[in-house]
Tab-separated table of C-alpha atoms (C1' of nucleotides) in Angstrom:
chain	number	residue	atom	x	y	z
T	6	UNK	CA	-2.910	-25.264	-0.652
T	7	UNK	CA	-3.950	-21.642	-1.418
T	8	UNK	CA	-6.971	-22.448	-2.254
T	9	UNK	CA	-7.904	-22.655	1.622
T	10	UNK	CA	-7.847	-19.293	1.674
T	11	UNK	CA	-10.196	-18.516	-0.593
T	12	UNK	CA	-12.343	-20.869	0.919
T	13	UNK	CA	-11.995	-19.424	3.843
T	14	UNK	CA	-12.944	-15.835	2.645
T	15	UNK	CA	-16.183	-17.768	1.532
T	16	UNK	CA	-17.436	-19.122	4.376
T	17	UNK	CA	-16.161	-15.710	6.214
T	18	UNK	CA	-18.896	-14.354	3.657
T	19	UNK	CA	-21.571	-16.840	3.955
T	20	UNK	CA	-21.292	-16.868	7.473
T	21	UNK	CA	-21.505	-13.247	7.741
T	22	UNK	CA	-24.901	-13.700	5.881
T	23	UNK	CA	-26.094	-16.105	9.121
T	24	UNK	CA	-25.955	-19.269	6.616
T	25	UNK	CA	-25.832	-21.984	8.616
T	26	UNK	CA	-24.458	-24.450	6.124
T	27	UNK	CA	-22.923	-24.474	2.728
T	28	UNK	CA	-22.179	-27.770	0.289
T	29	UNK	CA	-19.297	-28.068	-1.870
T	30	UNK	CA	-21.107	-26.875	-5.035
T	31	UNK	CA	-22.129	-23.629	-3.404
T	32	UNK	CA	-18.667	-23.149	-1.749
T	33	UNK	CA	-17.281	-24.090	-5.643
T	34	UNK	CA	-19.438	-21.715	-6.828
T	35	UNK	CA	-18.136	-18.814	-4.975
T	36	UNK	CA	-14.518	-19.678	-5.045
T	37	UNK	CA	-14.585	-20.212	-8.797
T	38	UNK	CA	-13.661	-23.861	-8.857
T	39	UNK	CA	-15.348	-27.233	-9.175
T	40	UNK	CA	-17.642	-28.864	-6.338
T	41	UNK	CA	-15.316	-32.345	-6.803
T	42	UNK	CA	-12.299	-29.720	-6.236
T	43	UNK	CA	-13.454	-28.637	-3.056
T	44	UNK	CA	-14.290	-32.005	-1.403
T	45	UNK	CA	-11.419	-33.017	-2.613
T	46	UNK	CA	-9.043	-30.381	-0.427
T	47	UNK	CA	-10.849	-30.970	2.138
T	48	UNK	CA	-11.601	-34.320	2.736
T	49	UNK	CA	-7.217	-34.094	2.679
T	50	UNK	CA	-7.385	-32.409	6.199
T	51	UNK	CA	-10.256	-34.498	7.274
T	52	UNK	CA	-13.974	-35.123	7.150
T	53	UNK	CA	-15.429	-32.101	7.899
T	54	UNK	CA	-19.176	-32.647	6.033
T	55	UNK	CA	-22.268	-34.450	6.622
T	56	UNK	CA	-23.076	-36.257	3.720
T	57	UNK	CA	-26.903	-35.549	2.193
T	58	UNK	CA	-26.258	-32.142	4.623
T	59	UNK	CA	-22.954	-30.084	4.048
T	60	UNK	CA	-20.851	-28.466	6.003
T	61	UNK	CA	-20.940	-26.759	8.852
T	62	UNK	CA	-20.124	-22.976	7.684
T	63	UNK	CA	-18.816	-21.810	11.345
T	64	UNK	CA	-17.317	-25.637	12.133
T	65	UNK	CA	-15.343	-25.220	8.967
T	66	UNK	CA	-14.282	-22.209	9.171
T	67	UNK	CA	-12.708	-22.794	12.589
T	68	UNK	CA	-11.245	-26.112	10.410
T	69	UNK	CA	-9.578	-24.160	7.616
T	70	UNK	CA	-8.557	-21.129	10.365
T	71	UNK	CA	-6.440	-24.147	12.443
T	72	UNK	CA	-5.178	-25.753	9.173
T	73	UNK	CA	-3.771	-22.269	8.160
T	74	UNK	CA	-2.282	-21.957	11.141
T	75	UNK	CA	-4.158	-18.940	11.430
T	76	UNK	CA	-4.941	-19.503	15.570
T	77	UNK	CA	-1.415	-18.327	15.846
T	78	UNK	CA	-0.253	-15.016	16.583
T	79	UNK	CA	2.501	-14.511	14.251
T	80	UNK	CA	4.841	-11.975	15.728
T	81	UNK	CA	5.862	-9.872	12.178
T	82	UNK	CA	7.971	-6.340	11.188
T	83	UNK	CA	7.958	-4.227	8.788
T	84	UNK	CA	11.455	-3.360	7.340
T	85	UNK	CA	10.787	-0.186	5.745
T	86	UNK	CA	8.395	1.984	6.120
T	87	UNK	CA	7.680	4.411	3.067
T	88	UNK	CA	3.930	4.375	1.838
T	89	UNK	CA	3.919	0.592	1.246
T	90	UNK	CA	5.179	-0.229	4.215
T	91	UNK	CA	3.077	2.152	6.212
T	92	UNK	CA	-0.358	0.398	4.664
T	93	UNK	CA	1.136	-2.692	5.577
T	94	UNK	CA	1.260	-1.847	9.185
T	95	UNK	CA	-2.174	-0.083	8.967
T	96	UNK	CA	-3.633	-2.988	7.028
T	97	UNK	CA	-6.354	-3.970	8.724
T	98	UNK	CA	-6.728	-7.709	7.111
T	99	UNK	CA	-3.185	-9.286	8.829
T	100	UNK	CA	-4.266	-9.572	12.312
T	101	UNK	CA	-7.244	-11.432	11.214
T	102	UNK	CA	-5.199	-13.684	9.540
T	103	UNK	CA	-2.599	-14.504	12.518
T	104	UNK	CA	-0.019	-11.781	11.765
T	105	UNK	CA	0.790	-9.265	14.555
T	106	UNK	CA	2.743	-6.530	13.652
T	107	UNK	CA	5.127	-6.051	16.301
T	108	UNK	CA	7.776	-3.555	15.210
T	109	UNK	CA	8.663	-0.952	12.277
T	110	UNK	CA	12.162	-0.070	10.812
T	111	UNK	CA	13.859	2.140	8.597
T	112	UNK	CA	17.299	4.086	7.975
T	113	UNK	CA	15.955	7.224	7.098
T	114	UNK	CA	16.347	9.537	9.770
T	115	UNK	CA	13.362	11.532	9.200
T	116	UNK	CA	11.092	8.564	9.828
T	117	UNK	CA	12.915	7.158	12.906
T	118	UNK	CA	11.057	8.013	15.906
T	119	UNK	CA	7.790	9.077	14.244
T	120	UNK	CA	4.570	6.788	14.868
T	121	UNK	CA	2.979	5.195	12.405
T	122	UNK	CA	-0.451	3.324	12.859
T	123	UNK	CA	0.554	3.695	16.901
T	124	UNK	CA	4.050	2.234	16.493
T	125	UNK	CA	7.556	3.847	16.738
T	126	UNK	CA	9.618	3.527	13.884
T	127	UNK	CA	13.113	2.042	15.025
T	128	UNK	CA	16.259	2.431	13.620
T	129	UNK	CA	17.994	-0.332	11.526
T	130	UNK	CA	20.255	-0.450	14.499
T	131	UNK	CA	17.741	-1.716	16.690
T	132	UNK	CA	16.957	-4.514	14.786
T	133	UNK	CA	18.326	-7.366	16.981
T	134	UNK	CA	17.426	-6.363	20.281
T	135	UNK	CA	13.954	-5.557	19.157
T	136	UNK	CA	13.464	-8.565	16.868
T	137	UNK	CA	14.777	-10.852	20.030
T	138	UNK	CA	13.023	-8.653	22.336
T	139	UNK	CA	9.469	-9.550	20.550
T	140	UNK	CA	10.565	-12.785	19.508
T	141	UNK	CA	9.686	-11.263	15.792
T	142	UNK	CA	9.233	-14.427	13.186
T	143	UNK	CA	8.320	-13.159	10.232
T	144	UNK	CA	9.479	-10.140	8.270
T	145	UNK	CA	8.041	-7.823	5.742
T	146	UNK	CA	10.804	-6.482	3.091
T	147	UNK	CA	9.006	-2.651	1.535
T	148	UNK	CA	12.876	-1.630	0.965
T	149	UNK	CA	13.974	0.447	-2.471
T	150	UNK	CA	14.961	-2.776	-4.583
T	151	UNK	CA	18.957	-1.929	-4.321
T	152	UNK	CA	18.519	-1.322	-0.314
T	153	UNK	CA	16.541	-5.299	-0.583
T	154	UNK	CA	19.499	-7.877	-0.713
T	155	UNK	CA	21.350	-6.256	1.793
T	156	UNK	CA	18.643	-5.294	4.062
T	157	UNK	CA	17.258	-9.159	3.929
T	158	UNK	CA	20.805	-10.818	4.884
T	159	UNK	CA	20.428	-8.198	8.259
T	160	UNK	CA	17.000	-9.207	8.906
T	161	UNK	CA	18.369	-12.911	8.638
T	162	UNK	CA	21.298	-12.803	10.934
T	163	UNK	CA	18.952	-11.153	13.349
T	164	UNK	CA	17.081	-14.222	13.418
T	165	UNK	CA	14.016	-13.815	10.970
T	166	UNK	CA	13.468	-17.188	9.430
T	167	UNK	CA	10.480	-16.090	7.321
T	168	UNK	CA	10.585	-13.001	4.632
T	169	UNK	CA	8.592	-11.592	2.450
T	170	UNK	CA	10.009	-9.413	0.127
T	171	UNK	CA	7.892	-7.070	-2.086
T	172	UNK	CA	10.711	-5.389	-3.563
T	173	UNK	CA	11.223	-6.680	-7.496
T	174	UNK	CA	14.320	-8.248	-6.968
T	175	UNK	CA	15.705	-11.833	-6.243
T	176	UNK	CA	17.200	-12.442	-3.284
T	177	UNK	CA	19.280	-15.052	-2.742
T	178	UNK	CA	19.300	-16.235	0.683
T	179	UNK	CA	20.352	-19.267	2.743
T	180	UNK	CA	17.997	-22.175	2.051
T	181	UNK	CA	16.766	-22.816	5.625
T	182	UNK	CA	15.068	-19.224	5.147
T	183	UNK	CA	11.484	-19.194	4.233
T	184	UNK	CA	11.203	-16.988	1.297
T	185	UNK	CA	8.086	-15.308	-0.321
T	186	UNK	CA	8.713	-12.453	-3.351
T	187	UNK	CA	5.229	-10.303	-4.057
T	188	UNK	CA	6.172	-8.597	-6.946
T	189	UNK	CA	2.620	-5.895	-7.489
T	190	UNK	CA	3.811	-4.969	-10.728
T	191	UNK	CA	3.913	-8.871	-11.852
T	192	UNK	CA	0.401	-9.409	-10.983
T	193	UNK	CA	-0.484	-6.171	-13.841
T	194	UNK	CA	1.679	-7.723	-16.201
T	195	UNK	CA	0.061	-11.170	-16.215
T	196	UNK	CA	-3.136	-9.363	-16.672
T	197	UNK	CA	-1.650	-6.765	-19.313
T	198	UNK	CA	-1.121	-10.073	-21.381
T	199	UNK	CA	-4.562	-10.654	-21.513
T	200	UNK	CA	-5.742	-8.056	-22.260
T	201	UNK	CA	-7.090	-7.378	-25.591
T	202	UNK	CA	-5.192	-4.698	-27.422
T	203	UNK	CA	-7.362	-1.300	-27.282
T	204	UNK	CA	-9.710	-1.387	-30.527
B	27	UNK	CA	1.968	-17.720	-18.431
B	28	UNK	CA	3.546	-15.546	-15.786
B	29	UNK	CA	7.085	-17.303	-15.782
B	30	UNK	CA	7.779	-14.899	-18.659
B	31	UNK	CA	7.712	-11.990	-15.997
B	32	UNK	CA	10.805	-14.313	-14.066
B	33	UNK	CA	12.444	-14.190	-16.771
B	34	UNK	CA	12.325	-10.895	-18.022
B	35	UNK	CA	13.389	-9.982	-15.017
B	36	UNK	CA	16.530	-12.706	-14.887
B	37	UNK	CA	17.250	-11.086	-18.431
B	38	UNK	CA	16.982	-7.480	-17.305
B	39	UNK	CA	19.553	-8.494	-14.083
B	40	UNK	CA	21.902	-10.341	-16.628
B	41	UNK	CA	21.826	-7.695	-19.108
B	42	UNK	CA	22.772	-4.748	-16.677
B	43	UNK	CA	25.710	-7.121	-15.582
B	44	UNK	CA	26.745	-6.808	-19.394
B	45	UNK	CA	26.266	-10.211	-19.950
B	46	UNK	CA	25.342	-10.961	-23.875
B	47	UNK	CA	24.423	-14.629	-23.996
B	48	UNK	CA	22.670	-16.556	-21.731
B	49	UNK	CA	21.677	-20.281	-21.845
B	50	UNK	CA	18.238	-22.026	-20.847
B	51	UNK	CA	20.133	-23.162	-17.947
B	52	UNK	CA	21.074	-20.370	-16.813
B	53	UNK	CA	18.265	-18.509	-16.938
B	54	UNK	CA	16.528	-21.712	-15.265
B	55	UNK	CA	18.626	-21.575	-11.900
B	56	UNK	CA	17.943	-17.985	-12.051
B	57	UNK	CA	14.297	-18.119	-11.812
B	58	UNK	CA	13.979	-21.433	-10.147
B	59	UNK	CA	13.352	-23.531	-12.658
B	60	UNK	CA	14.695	-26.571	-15.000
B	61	UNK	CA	16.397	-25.475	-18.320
B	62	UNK	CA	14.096	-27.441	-20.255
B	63	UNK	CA	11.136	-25.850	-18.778
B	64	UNK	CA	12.683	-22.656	-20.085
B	65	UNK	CA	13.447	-24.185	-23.553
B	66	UNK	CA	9.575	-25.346	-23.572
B	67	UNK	CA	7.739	-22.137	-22.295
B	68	UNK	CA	10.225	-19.792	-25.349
B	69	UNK	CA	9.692	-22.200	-27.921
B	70	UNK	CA	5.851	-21.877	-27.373
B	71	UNK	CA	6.111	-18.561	-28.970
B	72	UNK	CA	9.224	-18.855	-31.421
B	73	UNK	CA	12.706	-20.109	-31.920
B	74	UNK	CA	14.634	-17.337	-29.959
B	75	UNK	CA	18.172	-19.467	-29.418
B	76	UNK	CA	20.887	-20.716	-30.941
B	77	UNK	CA	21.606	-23.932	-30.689
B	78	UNK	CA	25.399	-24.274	-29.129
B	79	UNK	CA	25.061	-20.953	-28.121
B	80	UNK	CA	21.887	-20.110	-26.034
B	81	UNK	CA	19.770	-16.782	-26.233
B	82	UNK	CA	20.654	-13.210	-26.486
B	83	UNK	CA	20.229	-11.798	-23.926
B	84	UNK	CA	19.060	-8.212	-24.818
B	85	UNK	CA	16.853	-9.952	-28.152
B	86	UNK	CA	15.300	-12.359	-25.866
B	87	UNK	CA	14.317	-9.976	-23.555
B	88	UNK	CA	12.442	-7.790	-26.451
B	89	UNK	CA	10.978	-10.944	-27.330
B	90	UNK	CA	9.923	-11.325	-23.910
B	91	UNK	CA	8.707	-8.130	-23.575
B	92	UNK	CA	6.548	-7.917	-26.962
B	93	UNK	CA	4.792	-11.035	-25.629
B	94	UNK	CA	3.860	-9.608	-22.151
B	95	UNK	CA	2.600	-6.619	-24.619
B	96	UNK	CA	4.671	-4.605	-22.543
B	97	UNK	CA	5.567	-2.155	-25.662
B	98	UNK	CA	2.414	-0.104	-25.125
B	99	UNK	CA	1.552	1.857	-22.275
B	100	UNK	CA	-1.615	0.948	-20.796
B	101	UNK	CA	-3.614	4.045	-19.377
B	102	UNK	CA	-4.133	3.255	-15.630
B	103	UNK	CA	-5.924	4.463	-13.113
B	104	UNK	CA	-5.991	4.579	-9.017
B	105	UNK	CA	-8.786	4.385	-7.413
B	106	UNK	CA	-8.277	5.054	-3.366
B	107	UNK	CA	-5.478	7.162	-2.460
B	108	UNK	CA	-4.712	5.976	1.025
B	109	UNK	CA	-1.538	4.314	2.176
B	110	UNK	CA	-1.385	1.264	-0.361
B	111	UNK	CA	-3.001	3.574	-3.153
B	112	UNK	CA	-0.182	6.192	-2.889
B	113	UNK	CA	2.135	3.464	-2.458
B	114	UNK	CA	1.254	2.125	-5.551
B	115	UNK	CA	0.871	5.594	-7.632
B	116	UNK	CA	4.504	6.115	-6.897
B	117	UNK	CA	5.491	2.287	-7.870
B	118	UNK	CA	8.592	2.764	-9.563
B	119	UNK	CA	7.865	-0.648	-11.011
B	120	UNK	CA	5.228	0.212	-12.810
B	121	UNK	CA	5.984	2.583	-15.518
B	122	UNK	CA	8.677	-0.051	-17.106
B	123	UNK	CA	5.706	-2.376	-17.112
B	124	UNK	CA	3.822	-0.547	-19.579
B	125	UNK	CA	1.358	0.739	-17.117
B	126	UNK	CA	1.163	4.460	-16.924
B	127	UNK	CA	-0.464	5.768	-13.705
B	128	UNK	CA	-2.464	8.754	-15.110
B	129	UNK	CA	-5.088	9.528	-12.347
B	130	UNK	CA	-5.972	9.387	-8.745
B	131	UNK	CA	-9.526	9.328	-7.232
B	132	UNK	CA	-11.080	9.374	-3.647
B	133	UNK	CA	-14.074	10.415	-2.143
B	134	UNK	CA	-12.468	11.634	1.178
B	135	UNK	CA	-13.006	15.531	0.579
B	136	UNK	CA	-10.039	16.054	2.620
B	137	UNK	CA	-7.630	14.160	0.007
B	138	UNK	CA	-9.121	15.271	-2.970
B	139	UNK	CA	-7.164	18.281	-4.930
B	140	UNK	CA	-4.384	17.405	-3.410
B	141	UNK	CA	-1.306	15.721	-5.520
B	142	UNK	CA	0.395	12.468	-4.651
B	143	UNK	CA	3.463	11.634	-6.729
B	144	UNK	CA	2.386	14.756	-9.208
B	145	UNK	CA	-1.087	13.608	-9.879
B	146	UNK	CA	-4.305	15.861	-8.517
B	147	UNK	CA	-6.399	13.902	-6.225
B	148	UNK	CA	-9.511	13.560	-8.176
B	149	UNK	CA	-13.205	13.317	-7.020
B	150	UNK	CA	-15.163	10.076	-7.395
B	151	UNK	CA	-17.693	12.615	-9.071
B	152	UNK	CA	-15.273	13.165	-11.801
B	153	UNK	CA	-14.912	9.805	-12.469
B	154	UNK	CA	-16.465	9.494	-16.047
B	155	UNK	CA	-14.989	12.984	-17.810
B	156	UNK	CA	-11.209	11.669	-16.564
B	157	UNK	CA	-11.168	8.014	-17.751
B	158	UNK	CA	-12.459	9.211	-21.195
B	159	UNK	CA	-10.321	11.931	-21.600
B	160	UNK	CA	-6.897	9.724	-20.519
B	161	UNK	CA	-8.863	7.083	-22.139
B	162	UNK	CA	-7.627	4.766	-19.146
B	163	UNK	CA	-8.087	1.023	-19.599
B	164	UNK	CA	-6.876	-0.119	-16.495
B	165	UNK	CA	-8.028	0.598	-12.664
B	166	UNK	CA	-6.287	-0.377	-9.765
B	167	UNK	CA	-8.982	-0.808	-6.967
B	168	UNK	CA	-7.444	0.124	-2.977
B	169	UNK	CA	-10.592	1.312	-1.266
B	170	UNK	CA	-11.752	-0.033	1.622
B	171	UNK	CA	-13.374	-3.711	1.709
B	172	UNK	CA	-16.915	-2.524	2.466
B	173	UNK	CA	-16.400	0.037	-0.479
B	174	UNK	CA	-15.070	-2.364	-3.330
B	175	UNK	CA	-18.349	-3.629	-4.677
B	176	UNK	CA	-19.453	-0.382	-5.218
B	177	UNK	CA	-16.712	1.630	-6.476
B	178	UNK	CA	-15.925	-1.724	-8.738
B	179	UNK	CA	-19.576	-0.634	-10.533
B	180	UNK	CA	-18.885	2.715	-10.747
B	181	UNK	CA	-15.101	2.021	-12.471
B	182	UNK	CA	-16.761	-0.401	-14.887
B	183	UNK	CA	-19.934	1.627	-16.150
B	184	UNK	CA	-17.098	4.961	-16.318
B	185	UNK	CA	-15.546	2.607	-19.210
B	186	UNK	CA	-13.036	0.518	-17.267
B	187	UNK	CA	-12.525	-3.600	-18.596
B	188	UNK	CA	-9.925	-4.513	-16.459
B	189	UNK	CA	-9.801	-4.236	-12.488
B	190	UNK	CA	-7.260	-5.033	-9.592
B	191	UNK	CA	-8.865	-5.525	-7.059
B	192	UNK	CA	-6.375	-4.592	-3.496
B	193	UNK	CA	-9.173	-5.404	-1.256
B	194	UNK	CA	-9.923	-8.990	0.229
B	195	UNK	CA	-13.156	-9.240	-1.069
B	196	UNK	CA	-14.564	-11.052	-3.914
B	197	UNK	CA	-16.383	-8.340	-6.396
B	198	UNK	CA	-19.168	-9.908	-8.743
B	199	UNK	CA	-18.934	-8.053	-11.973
B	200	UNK	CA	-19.881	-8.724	-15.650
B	201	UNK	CA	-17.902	-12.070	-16.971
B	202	UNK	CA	-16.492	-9.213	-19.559
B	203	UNK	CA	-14.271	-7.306	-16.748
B	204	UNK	CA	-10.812	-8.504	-16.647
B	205	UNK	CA	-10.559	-8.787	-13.203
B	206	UNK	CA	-7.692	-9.977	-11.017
B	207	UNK	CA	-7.459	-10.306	-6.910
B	208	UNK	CA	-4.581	-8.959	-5.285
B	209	UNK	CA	-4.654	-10.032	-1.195
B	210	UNK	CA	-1.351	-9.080	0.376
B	211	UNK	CA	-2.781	-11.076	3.406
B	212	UNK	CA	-2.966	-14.259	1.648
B	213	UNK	CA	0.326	-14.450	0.408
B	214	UNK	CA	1.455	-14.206	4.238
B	215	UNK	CA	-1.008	-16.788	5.018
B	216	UNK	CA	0.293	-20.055	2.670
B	217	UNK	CA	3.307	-18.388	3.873
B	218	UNK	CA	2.285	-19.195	7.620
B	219	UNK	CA	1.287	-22.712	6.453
B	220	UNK	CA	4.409	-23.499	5.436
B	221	UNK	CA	6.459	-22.180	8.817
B	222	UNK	CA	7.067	-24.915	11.465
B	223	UNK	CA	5.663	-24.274	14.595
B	224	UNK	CA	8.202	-22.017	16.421
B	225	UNK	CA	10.168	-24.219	19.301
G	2	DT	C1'	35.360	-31.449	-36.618
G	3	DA	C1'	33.950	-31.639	-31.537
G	4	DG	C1'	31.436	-29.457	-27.881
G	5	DA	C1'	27.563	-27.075	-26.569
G	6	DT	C1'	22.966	-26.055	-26.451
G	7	DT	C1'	18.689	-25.561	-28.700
G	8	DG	C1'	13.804	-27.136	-30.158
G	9	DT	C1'	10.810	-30.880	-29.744
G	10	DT	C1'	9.130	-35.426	-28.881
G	11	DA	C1'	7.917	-38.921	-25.681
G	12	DA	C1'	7.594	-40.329	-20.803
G	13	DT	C1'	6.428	-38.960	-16.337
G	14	DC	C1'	4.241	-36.877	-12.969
G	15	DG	C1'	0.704	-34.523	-10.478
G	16	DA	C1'	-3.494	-32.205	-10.334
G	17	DT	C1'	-8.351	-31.929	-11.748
G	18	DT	C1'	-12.615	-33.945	-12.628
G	19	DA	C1'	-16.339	-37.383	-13.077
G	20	DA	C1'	-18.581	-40.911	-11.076
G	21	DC	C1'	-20.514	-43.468	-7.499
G	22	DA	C1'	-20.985	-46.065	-3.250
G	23	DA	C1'	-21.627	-44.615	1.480
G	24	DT	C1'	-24.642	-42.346	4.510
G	25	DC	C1'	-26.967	-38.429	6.584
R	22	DT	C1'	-37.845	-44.317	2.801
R	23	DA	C1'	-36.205	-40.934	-0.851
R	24	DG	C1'	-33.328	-37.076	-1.853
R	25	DA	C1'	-29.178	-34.890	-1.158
R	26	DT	C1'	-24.505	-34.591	-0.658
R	27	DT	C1'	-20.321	-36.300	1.094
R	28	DG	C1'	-15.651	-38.893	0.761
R	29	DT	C1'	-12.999	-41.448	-2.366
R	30	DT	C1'	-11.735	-44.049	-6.325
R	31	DA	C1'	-10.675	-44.201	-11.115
R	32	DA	C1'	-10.272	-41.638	-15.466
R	33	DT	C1'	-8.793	-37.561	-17.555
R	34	DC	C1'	-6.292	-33.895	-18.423
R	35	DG	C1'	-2.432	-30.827	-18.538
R	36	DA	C1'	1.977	-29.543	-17.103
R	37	DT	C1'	6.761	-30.856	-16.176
R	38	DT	C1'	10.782	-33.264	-17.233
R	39	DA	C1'	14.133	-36.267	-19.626
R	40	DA	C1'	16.089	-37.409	-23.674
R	41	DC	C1'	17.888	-36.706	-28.056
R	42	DA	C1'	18.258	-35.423	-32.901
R	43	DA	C1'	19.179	-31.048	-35.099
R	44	DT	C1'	22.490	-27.588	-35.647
R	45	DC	C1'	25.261	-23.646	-34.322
DNA sequence: TAGATTGTTAATCGATTAACAATC
DNA sequence: TAGATTGTTAATCGATTAACAATC
């Protein structure tokens, strides 16, 4: 469920705040869904509340952190590395979340060798040795759209099992291969729609 | 509904391939979904087939288009101009979305004046005089977490009624604001939830 | 006409919510 | 004990899908 991680940012907050404790309807509340909702999605994972009490903000949190699979260090790349890719690396909110980034790419000479955010920018032609080297699981795809099919199918025979691909383009890609498209100019669109046209 | 935006894109891919017709299941195992799903979501907003034949493709994708109100070209603003914020002031995607990046701000003094992707860094002090005179409607928040709230206020009493918000934070602002959440760290983490524990 | 494919209805499925007994 | 709040069941709601008459 995604809503775990909103949940999660919640109790991050209230927690931040020193509260000790937090029931469903406050944790609704925050998240923007119903009380009912949130027992609901959790109870699935386990019991986690006291009844006539709440939940334990910290306990949870360390609930919904292993349930992510967030206690994991995800070893993760960044295949290329123009400005989206170099906030990616620099973004501060991935390791936090269980993503290391371990490695950067490109095939644009004037980037290869330069440091960004402390690490070296390889060459494409690095990519299986270093993938194998850091035993690299995930991939992040910030490739020009017409670079993005062909650049994922590399990334794939090098072993990646997991991409996600934030160029706006389908890929089509074996099935085994755990796919994710974040497409930024999709989520303006969707809001574009409703927005009320300009009096 | 944001399926539209999979299938304006399916459209755009089939129409560059000089394909004239498409049918609902086509367009279905395209975007990853069942033709009648596709028949169901079009015919919500018009008969756009023919039967025996299928859809245009070029006239269903003006359809498509008019619905996301993608004809006009929303006024949009940036609002942090670090990596992610230049990234996404030189989004090619953007512009053929309807949104039309038309100035930068920052409050590092040692970004503003200068130009990313043509545009004049602009102070946060300036914030008011610029949105009226581009009359921008839209503001695409990537300043730093602790920031957000803040600069979120600011955007909204310069004018601004619709936000995306790049930072993983939740913003509390008038029920009027057309806000939307954009957390590139929570798509990777459902994405992590789904990956079997590496052997 | 026969084949194909739509638009739409009805059936199915899953997700959300309300309600409440259990219990802290 | 009384009040609060959970975990869970049952009811509701909406979204997806199958099916098929309409029709190109």
């Amino acid at each position: 469920m995604e809503r775990l991680c909103d949940y999660l940012r919640v109790l991050t907050m209230l927690d931040r705040k020193g509260q000790q404790t937090a029931s469903s309807e406050e944790i609704g509340s925050w998240a923007g869904v119903k009380a009912s909702q949130v027992r609901k999605d959790l109870s699935y994972f386990g019991e986690f509340g006291r009844r006539g009490l709440g939940y334990d903000v910290e306990q949870l949190r360390a609930h919904i952190r292993d349930i992510l699979g967030v206690q994991r260090q995800r070893p993760t790349i960044v295949v290329g590395v123009g400005n989206l890719g170099s906030a990616l690396a620099c973004y501060p909110g991935f390791e936090s979340h269980g993503f290391q980034i371990v490695a950067l790419f490109d095939n644009d000479p004037r980037r290869i060798g330069y440091k960004v955010s402390g690490m070296k920018i390889h060459s494409m032609l690095d990519l299986v040795p270093v993938v194998r080297e850091h035993r690299a699981e995930i991939a992040l795809l910030t490739v020009p759209e017409q670079a993005a099919q062909e650049v994922a199918e590399k990334v794939v025979a090098a072993g990646i099992r997991a991409i996600v691909n934030f160029a706006p383009v389908l890929l089509s890609l074996p099935p085994e291969v755990n796919l994710r498209n974040v497409d930024l100019a999709r989520e303006l669109e969707t809001l574009c729609f409703y927005l009320p046209p300009k009096e």
